[in-house]
Amino acid sequence: MTTVICPYCFARSSAAGLPYRCLMIAGGVRGSQPCGPERDDTWAEFMGPGIPPSARMRGPVFTRPRSAASRLRPATNAGPALCPGCGVTTTVRVCGSCHSDLPSDYCEQDSRIIALVGAKASGKSTYVAVLVNELNRRVGQAFDASLAAMGQGTQQRDKEMAQDLYERLRLPDATRPAALGFNDPLLYRLSLPRRRRFGAGSRHTTLVFFDAAGEDLAGAEAVDRYTRYLGAADGIILLVDPLQLGSVRDRLPLGEGPPLPAVETPPQQIAADLATQLRAHGRGGSRGRVSTPMAVAVTKTDMLRPLLDPHSPLLDSATHDGGTLDEDDRLAVHEELRSLLADWDAGALYRQLERDFAQVSLFGLSALGAPPPADAPADVPKSGPQPLRVEDPLLWLLARRGLLPVTNAAKGQSR
């Protein structure tokens, strides 16, 4: 029996037991009447106080009755059901806990939940928009992969973010804090080639990106709001803004580039608070370290060029030759950043990560490839985004789950 994790409230349930929502349309049968909307207080309460009364009226939710014969058969994941009120067929499944509508094929494939966290102004919204574009273009071509937005909400936000970044050359709006309402996750279907002995096929995986606002990561109490989301995550991408580190701010040339951001919660504190919440959610291992893989991405590496060696691996993207993850390249980036962090903050952040997480890898990336204009810090450079290594953290997390092949030149093998 397939277990489904709701991408909105992250409750676990049997795919066969998920309720349905009536479409409220006429059935084409003479004399039939469509169902009318009903108050869905379960959904409205989950969405938060900003939902107007009129929006609470939605299609009725019902469960498909199981006959005696169906109880003897293995449970299936999906399939249409007849609304008991109007007799019209519907395929819309909803979460039994929060009543959020699920994308049409969400129950039919594996899902990988990626939690995206970082302090305010670390560039999370910009990072996601650029990452999606790269997965659809350069990276998708290298891995023979395709990415499709799932559900109307993600499709609309995808379109808006792409227009802001690539057409209007404007940075996306900041993530809304949880106190103002729920932030919908972004859902994508990632399709990768599956090579078998008797022919090729495809493997489909749902990627769920949940973006926590920086204000909600200001301390352990605030992080607690996101415990259930973090606890369900298959991997975490922690974005670290190097401009939050005092030694980096002091070493950058004065008067060049946009103004430095205000100092927010230290990344070391965010990492410690994440580990505390994950342990409380049962993700701690026998040796006291959290089992969830942690990809720590130092952002805005374009701003760090004056501090980097001209031959630094951070200055070029990986080529992904042969559609594989180059383990030697990943280790080179990891060691480069470990050395830099030891210089910048005496290694405090990395020591914290090593003590709290069993699987940690360091990455460096730039979503824009160059700083925003000094006189217009909310704008994208006039050349448009020219990203560096934005895909690396996600590819590592996917490889950890066996979804991507890994090449290790030192051992002369691909796995």
mmCIF file of N, CA and C in Angstrom, residues 8-9 55 59 71 173 181 226 238 253 259 264 288 307 342 344 385 396-397 408:
data_model
loop_
_atom_site.group_PDB
_atom_site.id
_atom_site.type_symbol
_atom_site.label_atom_id
_atom_site.label_comp_id
_atom_site.label_asym_id
_atom_site.label_seq_id
_atom_site.Cartn_x
_atom_site.Cartn_y
_atom_site.Cartn_z
ATOM 1 N N TYR A 8 1.574 19.874 1.541
ATOM 2 C CA TYR A 8 1.167 21.135 2.173
ATOM 3 C C TYR A 8 1.256 21.060 3.704
ATOM 4 N N CYS A 9 0.674 20.025 4.301
ATOM 5 C CA CYS A 9 0.766 19.884 5.759
ATOM 6 C C CYS A 9 1.685 18.749 6.176
ATOM 7 N N ALA A 55 -14.116 32.525 0.252
ATOM 8 C CA ALA A 55 -13.178 31.512 -0.234
ATOM 9 C C ALA A 55 -13.315 30.194 0.510
ATOM 10 N N GLY A 59 -15.918 22.909 -3.156
ATOM 11 C CA GLY A 59 -16.599 21.674 -3.501
ATOM 12 C C GLY A 59 -16.636 20.710 -2.333
ATOM 13 N N ARG A 71 -12.766 -4.698 -0.639
ATOM 14 C CA ARG A 71 -11.914 -4.872 0.546
ATOM 15 C C ARG A 71 -11.000 -6.080 0.410
ATOM 16 N N ASP A 173 9.948 38.925 -4.981
ATOM 17 C CA ASP A 173 9.590 39.414 -3.654
ATOM 18 C C ASP A 173 10.063 38.434 -2.591
ATOM 19 N N GLY A 181 0.334 33.981 7.130
ATOM 20 C CA GLY A 181 -0.388 32.939 6.406
ATOM 21 C C GLY A 181 0.557 31.866 5.906
ATOM 22 N N TYR A 226 7.917 25.170 11.811
ATOM 23 C CA TYR A 226 8.216 24.392 10.621
ATOM 24 C C TYR A 226 8.731 22.990 10.935
ATOM 25 N N LEU A 238 20.488 24.508 3.116
ATOM 26 C CA LEU A 238 20.654 25.674 3.980
ATOM 27 C C LEU A 238 21.476 26.710 3.222
ATOM 28 N N PRO A 253 36.168 45.012 -0.746
ATOM 29 C CA PRO A 253 36.531 46.391 -1.095
ATOM 30 C C PRO A 253 35.384 47.356 -0.813
ATOM 31 N N PRO A 259 24.874 47.965 -1.530
ATOM 32 C CA PRO A 259 25.127 48.060 -0.091
ATOM 33 C C PRO A 259 25.002 46.703 0.589
ATOM 34 N N GLU A 264 21.606 39.574 10.060
ATOM 35 C CA GLU A 264 20.470 38.795 10.555
ATOM 36 C C GLU A 264 20.967 37.687 11.483
ATOM 37 N N GLY A 288 23.689 10.805 18.166
ATOM 38 C CA GLY A 288 23.362 12.177 18.500
ATOM 39 C C GLY A 288 23.345 13.139 17.331
ATOM 40 N N LEU A 307 38.173 37.728 -2.886
ATOM 41 C CA LEU A 307 38.738 36.912 -1.814
ATOM 42 C C LEU A 307 39.116 35.514 -2.267
ATOM 43 N N ALA A 342 37.096 28.183 7.572
ATOM 44 C CA ALA A 342 38.077 28.158 8.662
ATOM 45 C C ALA A 342 38.781 29.494 8.788
ATOM 46 N N TRP A 344 37.351 32.452 7.617
ATOM 47 C CA TRP A 344 36.386 33.510 7.851
ATOM 48 C C TRP A 344 35.828 33.523 9.267
ATOM 49 N N PRO A 385 20.402 36.896 -15.372
ATOM 50 C CA PRO A 385 21.073 35.899 -14.528
ATOM 51 C C PRO A 385 22.070 35.060 -15.314
ATOM 52 N N TRP A 396 23.320 16.692 -5.465
ATOM 53 C CA TRP A 396 23.912 15.848 -4.413
ATOM 54 C C TRP A 396 22.825 15.152 -3.605
ATOM 55 N N LEU A 397 21.768 15.877 -3.237
ATOM 56 C CA LEU A 397 20.687 15.267 -2.470
ATOM 57 C C LEU A 397 19.981 14.180 -3.273
ATOM 58 N N ASN A 408 33.270 8.765 -9.882
ATOM 59 C CA ASN A 408 34.425 9.031 -9.033
ATOM 60 C C ASN A 408 35.673 8.650 -9.803
#
